[in-house]
């Protein structure tokens, strides 16, 4: 507590009152509501340069002119944007002294997911002194990156330390004018990750947001920017399989990826936001805009395993701008109880000889609704474009729904586009067969679902893949029988 | 202009029995087909806004042809137990066509084979929506589109399966070829609320099969001919399986003529 | 009839044919053998005019003309026939219709009038009998749903219908059972005359039991490294290709 007070005092002394208003920077919590003043405050607290504040204000003014989008298949309660807190200082989570103090339900989940003890402790907020190994691991990690010239830091830090890169690339893939949430995010984003891989460098390890976060809560308006310069490679992981509870109900993040010529980026997400209780109350609303831009010969691969959120609304997209660029999208979206997912992808073919591949596996159980919404668009000049999409739905139980809404548009006669979708269920015969061989129904379902989702799970980095597999089984508990 | 000429009676009453029919100004907007009746319906270049109800065991075969621009249609078909409806749709002119099917009785079955061929700057929009409201019904939709010049074709279709519509068997296929500056958009959609179902859909937009063209050229056909033959083959199978056999030849002629202009 | 001199051909920037020399005279049967990947199918494709391949050097003279200046269909109409290794399916196009068009194109190139429907029907019946091809298949779409054997028979049927001067048969025997093999081979032999020639590309000796070759060439890494007579084929069957390859020194 001592330390914290000291920090605040330092900030206070060094802070800038140039905007002519007096605010109590000491407090952690800003009054609810959104206005230009709040934005100025956010920018001031983060000690951002002038140009960054200008960008925020421009986005905010544009946002005021927009209306909330209305997607047919989601049941979204009215969100009152004045009822949201837009800035909260990085909280120190209450420190626990040992694993015994951790919520047993949470512990059971960790065990089932096979998360190693040290990680469990870090995630649960057990005091740092007990987790020595984590610290040393992080240090070596930072060394390796520094040697290669790879930048991986928080967005706030990047704005201060690498302004040229940020000015060049931020908003170049998802401009604030893009959609309602993009504008909101551009105005109020709290923090996020920035990653830059220099020309020709192959990032030697998976970059994970876990390493960046130092036990602070993830903000609700995150902004991530990944730039892979010519000929580079990076595999980036977002999220983790451990269930994440958050008081912030609304998450409106923006992820931009710039894939320069001949670069290769793999972006994997395993998200298990709190889905709400069995009655569907209190879960997280996850609205994310994720988009990558590929230059000549660039390649971007999105892989996602979504099992959380009360409502998921995300369409990782690829804009295949450069000739010979390619994009891939692999997704497993599982919904149970009262969850709703509306997810999919957009592949926009603009350059020549571009390729895209979409594999989407939806799994619906309980009373959930799972929709795939995709767009494959081939522009006039996109000679030789190729796309293949496979969207399958697996229904568990007869009270849920699975929907597929693809849109395929071609303006070029040399394009070859193919889309297939099938719907199926876990049959009685399959379950009987497994039972007869000694497997419990629960295990059988896990096995069958794992096989069904295999093509997607294979795309994940190995440790994630194993955890994701278990996560699927876990999320289906109680869905059959 | 009528190409298909058989003896047809214009439908004048609200209830129709076995026979070969066509539409006229006197046709009511809601028509019921008697239980067990075998009805053939030929609609050629007539604007149609019609809701048809098939009583149990009724059989309806429709050939729907649009070769003149600006003739729009909106057909609704409601099927009771074990009723069966088969439709062949051929479009070679600018039009907006909608077909809405409701499978409302167990054992009902619906099949639609359609093709649109567009050239110049023709625009056409086709909708085929199928609702499986009860269990044990079957639907098949196959739509083929070929667009050349700077034409624009759009296909959209929702297959909806209600929560209790178990043992639904549904397939929807939209296959398209574009040439020159033409543009095709296809939106096949599935909305499924029951789990013991067999539902699939597919959509392709693609060019001609290179290998097949090579094969034909090696046998002496010119590149032009090989392409044309392939497209002919592509669209032909829809009309070769038309539900009213006597119409096949005329339909094939209509397609061939249109293909010359592509 | 066919004179291939120093033919080099590539696909993309990969060179596959690296200097082929081959001469085929009317009335002859040549067999081309060689291990997988040696370029046998490529040679067939290049001679047929497949635009996927680029000829980078050398020349091919066919019936006194420069073959390379002719398009695929022009070569066909001048009597060059390729029996494909993997005959493709053409849904919606019936065999009968397809062949009628092809036959009439060939006739047109020779200045002949197209066949009447009756004449064509008679021709089809006559020729399908040669390969024991079920006439029902002619009403089906080209190769659609045909078994491997039926597809190969179908190639020979087409060969019979078009009566080529030079037939290049690419692995016509692969995937055939003993009966189908006999039928295919008999068909080819029946079509053999003094004024036409056949190049059989094959992997196995057994076809050559029926179609007796005048010359057997071994193609290896894009070059013909050895030429012999029919006894060479027998030797290759017994001893494989190693002895030959070891003898051959790459320049």
PDB file of C-alpha atoms in Angstrom, chain B residues 2 10 12 21 39 41 51 59 94 96-98 120 122 170 193 200 236 240:
ATOM      1  CA  UNK B   2     -45.070 -19.127 -75.699  1.00  0.00           C
ATOM      2  CA  UNK B  10     -55.949 -21.793 -67.166  1.00  0.00           C
ATOM      3  CA  UNK B  12     -59.880 -20.304 -62.758  1.00  0.00           C
ATOM      4  CA  UNK B  21     -52.720 -26.168 -66.000  1.00  0.00           C
ATOM      5  CA  UNK B  39     -51.220 -31.538 -61.220  1.00  0.00           C
ATOM      6  CA  UNK B  41     -48.394 -26.425 -63.954  1.00  0.00           C
ATOM      7  CA  UNK B  51     -49.781 -19.277 -52.954  1.00  0.00           C
ATOM      8  CA  UNK B  59     -48.466 -34.171 -56.497  1.00  0.00           C
ATOM      9  CA  UNK B  94     -33.734 -10.086 -66.198  1.00  0.00           C
ATOM     10  CA  UNK B  96     -36.693 -11.273 -59.664  1.00  0.00           C
ATOM     11  CA  UNK B  97     -37.994 -14.633 -58.636  1.00  0.00           C
ATOM     12  CA  UNK B  98     -38.939 -15.886 -55.204  1.00  0.00           C
ATOM     13  CA  UNK B 120     -25.131  -8.419 -71.645  1.00  0.00           C
ATOM     14  CA  UNK B 122     -28.931  -8.499 -67.418  1.00  0.00           C
ATOM     15  CA  UNK B 170     -32.178 -31.383 -46.854  1.00  0.00           C
ATOM     16  CA  UNK B 193     -32.950 -25.954 -34.543  1.00  0.00           C
ATOM     17  CA  UNK B 200     -25.996 -29.826 -46.099  1.00  0.00           C
ATOM     18  CA  UNK B 236     -28.250 -29.312 -69.052  1.00  0.00           C
ATOM     19  CA  UNK B 240     -32.859 -33.063 -68.422  1.00  0.00           C
TER      20      UNK B 240
END
